[in-house]
XYZ file of C-alpha atoms in Angstrom:
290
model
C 0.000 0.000 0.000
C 1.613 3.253 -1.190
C -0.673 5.744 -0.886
C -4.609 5.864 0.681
C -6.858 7.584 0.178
C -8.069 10.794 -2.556
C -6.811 14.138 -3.785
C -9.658 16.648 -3.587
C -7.864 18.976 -6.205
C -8.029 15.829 -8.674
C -9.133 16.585 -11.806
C -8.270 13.536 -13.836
C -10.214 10.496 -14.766
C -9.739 6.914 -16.298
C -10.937 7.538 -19.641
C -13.019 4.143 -20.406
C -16.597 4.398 -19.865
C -17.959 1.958 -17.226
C -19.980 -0.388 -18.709
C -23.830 -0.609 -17.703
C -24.142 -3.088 -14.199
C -27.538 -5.159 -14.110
C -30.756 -3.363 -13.438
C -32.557 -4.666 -10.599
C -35.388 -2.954 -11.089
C -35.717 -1.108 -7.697
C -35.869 2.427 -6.311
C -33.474 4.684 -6.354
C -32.638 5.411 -2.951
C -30.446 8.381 -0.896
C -26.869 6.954 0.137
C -25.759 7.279 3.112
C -23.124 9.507 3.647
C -20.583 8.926 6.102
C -18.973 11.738 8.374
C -17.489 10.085 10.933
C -16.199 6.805 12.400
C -15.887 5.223 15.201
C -12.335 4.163 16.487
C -12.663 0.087 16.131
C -14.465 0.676 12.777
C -13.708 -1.259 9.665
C -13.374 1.941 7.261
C -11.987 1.940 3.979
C -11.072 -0.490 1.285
C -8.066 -0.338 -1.847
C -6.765 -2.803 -3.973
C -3.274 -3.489 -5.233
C -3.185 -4.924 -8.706
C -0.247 -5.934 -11.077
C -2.394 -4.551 -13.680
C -4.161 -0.753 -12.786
C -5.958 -0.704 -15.739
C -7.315 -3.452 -16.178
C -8.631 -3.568 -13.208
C -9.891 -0.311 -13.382
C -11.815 -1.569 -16.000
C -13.620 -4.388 -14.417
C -14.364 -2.962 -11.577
C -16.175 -0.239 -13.029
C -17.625 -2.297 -15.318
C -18.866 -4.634 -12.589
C -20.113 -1.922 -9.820
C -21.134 1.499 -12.251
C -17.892 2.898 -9.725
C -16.133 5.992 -11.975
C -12.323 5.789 -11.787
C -10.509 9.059 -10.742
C -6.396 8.816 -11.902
C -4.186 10.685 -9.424
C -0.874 10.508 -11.149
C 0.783 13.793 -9.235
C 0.708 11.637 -6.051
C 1.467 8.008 -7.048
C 1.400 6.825 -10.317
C -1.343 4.837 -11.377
C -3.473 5.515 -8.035
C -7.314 5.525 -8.503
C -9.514 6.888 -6.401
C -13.365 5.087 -6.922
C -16.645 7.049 -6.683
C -20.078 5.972 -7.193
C -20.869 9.143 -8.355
C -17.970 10.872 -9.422
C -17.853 13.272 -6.162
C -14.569 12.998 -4.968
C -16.156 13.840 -1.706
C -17.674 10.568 -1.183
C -14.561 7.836 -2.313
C -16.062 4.194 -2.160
C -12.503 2.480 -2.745
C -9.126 3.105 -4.110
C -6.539 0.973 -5.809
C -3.598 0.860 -7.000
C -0.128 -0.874 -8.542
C 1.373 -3.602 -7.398
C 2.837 -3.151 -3.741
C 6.834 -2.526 -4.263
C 8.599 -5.935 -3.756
C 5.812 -8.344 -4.243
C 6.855 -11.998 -5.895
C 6.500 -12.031 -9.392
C 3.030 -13.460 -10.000
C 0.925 -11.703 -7.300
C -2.188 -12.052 -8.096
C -4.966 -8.536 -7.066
C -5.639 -8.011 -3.221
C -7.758 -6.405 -1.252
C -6.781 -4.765 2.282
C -9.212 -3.433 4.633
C -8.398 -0.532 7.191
C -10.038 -0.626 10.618
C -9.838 3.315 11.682
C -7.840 4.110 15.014
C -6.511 6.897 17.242
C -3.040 6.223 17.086
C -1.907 3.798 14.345
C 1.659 3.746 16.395
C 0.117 3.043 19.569
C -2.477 -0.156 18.269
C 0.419 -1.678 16.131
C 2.877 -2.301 19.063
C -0.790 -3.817 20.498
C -0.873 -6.111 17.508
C 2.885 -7.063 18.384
C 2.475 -7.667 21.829
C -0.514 -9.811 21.379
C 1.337 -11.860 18.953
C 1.017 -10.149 15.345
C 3.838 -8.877 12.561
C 4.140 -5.660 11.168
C 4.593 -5.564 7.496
C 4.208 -2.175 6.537
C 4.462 1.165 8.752
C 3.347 2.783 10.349
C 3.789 5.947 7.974
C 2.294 8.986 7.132
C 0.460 9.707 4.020
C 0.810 12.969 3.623
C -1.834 15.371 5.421
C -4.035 12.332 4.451
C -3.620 10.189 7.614
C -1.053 7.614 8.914
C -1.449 4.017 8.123
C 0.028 0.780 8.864
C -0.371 -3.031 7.456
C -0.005 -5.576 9.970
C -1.001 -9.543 10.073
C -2.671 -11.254 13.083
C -1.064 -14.541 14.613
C -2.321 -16.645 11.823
C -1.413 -14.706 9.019
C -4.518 -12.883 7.662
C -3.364 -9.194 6.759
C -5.786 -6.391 7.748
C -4.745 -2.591 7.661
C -4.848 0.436 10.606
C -6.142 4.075 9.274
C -5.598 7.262 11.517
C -7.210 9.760 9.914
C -6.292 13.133 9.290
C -7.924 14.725 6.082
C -9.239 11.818 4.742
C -11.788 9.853 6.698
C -12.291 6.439 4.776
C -15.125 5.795 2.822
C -17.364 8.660 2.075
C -20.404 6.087 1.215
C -20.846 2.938 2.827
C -23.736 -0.081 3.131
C -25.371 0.708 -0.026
C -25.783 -1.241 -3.141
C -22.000 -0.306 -5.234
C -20.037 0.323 -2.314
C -17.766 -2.022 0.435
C -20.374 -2.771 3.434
C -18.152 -4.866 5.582
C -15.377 -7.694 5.336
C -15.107 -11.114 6.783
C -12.114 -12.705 8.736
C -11.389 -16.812 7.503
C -9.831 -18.414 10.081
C -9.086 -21.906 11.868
C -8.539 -20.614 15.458
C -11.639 -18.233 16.001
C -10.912 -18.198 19.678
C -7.807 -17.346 19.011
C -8.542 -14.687 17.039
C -10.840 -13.370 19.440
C -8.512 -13.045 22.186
C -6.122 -11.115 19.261
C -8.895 -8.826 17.985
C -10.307 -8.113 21.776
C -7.154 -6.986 22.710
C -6.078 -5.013 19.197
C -8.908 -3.093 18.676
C -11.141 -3.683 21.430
C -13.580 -5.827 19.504
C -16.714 -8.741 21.144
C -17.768 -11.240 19.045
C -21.037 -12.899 18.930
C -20.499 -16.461 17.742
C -23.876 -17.995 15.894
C -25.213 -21.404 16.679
C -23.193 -24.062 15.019
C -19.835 -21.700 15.682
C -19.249 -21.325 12.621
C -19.957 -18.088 11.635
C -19.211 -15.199 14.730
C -20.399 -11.209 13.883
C -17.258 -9.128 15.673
C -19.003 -6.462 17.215
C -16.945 -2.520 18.231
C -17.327 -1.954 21.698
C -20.671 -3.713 22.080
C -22.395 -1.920 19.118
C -23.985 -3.263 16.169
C -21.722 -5.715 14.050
C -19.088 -4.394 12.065
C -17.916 -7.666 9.952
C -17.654 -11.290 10.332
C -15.356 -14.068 10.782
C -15.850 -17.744 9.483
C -14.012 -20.988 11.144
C -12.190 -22.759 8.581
C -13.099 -26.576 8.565
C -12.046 -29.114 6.702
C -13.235 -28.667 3.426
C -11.145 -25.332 2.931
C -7.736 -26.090 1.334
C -4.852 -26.952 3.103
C -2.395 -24.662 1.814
C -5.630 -21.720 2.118
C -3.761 -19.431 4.956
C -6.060 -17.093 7.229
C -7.633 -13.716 5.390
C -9.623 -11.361 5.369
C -11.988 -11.051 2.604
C -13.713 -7.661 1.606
C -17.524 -7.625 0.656
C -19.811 -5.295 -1.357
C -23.293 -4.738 -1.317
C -25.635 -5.141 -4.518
C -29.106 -5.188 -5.379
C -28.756 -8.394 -7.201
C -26.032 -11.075 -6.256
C -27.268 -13.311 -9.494
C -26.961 -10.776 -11.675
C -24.085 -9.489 -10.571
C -22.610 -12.729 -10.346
C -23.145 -13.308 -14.054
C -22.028 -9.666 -15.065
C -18.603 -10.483 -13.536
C -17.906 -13.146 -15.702
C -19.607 -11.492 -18.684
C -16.581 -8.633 -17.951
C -13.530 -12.076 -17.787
C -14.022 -12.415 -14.015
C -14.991 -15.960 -12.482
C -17.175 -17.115 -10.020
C -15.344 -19.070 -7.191
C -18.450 -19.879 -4.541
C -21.752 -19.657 -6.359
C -24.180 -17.246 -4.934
C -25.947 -18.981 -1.654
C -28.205 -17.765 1.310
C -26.137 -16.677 4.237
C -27.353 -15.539 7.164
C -26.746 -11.735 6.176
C -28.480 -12.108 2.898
C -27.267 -13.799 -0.447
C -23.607 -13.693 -1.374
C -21.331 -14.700 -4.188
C -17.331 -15.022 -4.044
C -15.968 -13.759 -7.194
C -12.747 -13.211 -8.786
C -11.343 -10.325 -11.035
C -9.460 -11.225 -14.221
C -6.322 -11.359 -12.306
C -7.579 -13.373 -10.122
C -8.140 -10.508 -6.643
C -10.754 -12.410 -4.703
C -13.968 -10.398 -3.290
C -17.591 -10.962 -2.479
C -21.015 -9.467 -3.144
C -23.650 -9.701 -0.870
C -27.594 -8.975 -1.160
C -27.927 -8.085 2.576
C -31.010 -9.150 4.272
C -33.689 -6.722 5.193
């Protein structure tokens, strides 16, 4: 990660057209608008992807987003709107992180928003997790760091300065919350609870737990990994968005040289898919439940 966030002064913008997402038919509704958050907070999304364009591309294909280039920061950064207000980012992403292995395919990162990202990433050490980027300043932005949990899953820290995090949030085309795979769920309770703070709500069956900020109303998920996962799968965090349709959207990725890698399927937050980009960046979509 090399730079988050947006340059209000930007004036510059990817110059395909996004391609037309399904229609679902449904009311156009006011987004929310976010103006604050919460320390604890899962709060902004970006991607880093061997291949900007392309990317850009599909993604804006696939969600309606418009693509914002910010080459007098970092080259190649985009800034994502649903709208094209600058005002209101939904996502970001970006080139390939410096040093990556040859071959690495698109990932996502998700930021959970803190007071002090120097202060909660000796936390993450002492409880056990690495460092692997950070913490830094990004400009008058904020100051960010990129750290992994005990088991490996990466998940990033935001401190915000200028730029909040998302701007829109929870509504069909934008990032409404991200899920934590993992085969030691206490574990990673204990590591979470002491990071950032968080409870955890574990669902019959304990399979599927809703980590909750500071006893408020959930703020993501986390899955055990059994059995029928992969071996060599390590822990991760996975980033959703919301849609109107997960079918359709489903079959618009692949329409756009995506793949589908779990079908869409009732989950207890609504109906999801787990897709893929054409380089093969992992993500889901989600029709959440009333």
């Amino acid at each position: 990660m090399r730079l988050l966030g947006f340059n209000p002064e930007l004036t510059g913008r990817f110059v395909a057209e996004p391609s037309t997402p399904p229609d679902d038919g449904g009311e156009q509704q006011t987004m929310p608008e976010r103006t604050s958050y919460q320390p604890g907070t899962l709060c902004w999304v970006d991607l880093n992807a061997p291949d900007p364009d392309a990317a850009t591309t599909f993604y804006t294909g696939l969600f309606g987003w418009q693509a914002h280039l910010d080459g007098e920061v970092v080259a190649g950064h985009v800034t994502l709107t649903l709208d094209g207000d600058l005002s209101r980012p939904v996502a970001a992403l970006m080139p390939m992180i410096a040093g990556a292995p040859p071959g690495t395919p698109p990932f996502w990162t998700t930021y959970v928003g803190v007071t002090d990202v120097d202060a909660t990433a000796r936390a993450a050490q002492d409880a056990g997790g690495r460092i692997f980027m950070g913490p830094m300043d990004t400009g008058d932005l904020g100051r960010f760091a990129i750290l992994t949990d005990p088991y490996g899953a990466a998940i990033g820290l935001w401190q915000a300065a200028k730029f909040l995090g998302a701007g829109v949030a929870g509504e069909p085309g934008t990032y409404c919350w991200s899920e934590l795979a993992t085969r030691d769920p206490e574990g990673a309770k204990a590591f979470y609870g002491k990071v950032f703070g968080w409870g955890s709500d574990t669902h019959e069956g304990g399979t599927h737990t809703e980590w909750r900020n500071a006893g408020g109303p959930a703020i993501g998920w986390m899955t055990r990994m059994t059995d029928q996962w992969p071996a060599e799968m390590p822990s991760r965090w996975s980033v959703h968005f919301a849609v109107a349709d997960c079918d359709a959207t489903a079959a618009h990725a692949v329409e756009l040289g995506g793949t589908v890698t779990v079908a869409p399927a009732d989950v207890p937050a609504g109906r999801r898919a787990v897709l893929a980009d054409p380089g093969g960046g992992r993500f889901a979509v989600i029709r959440q439940s009333p």
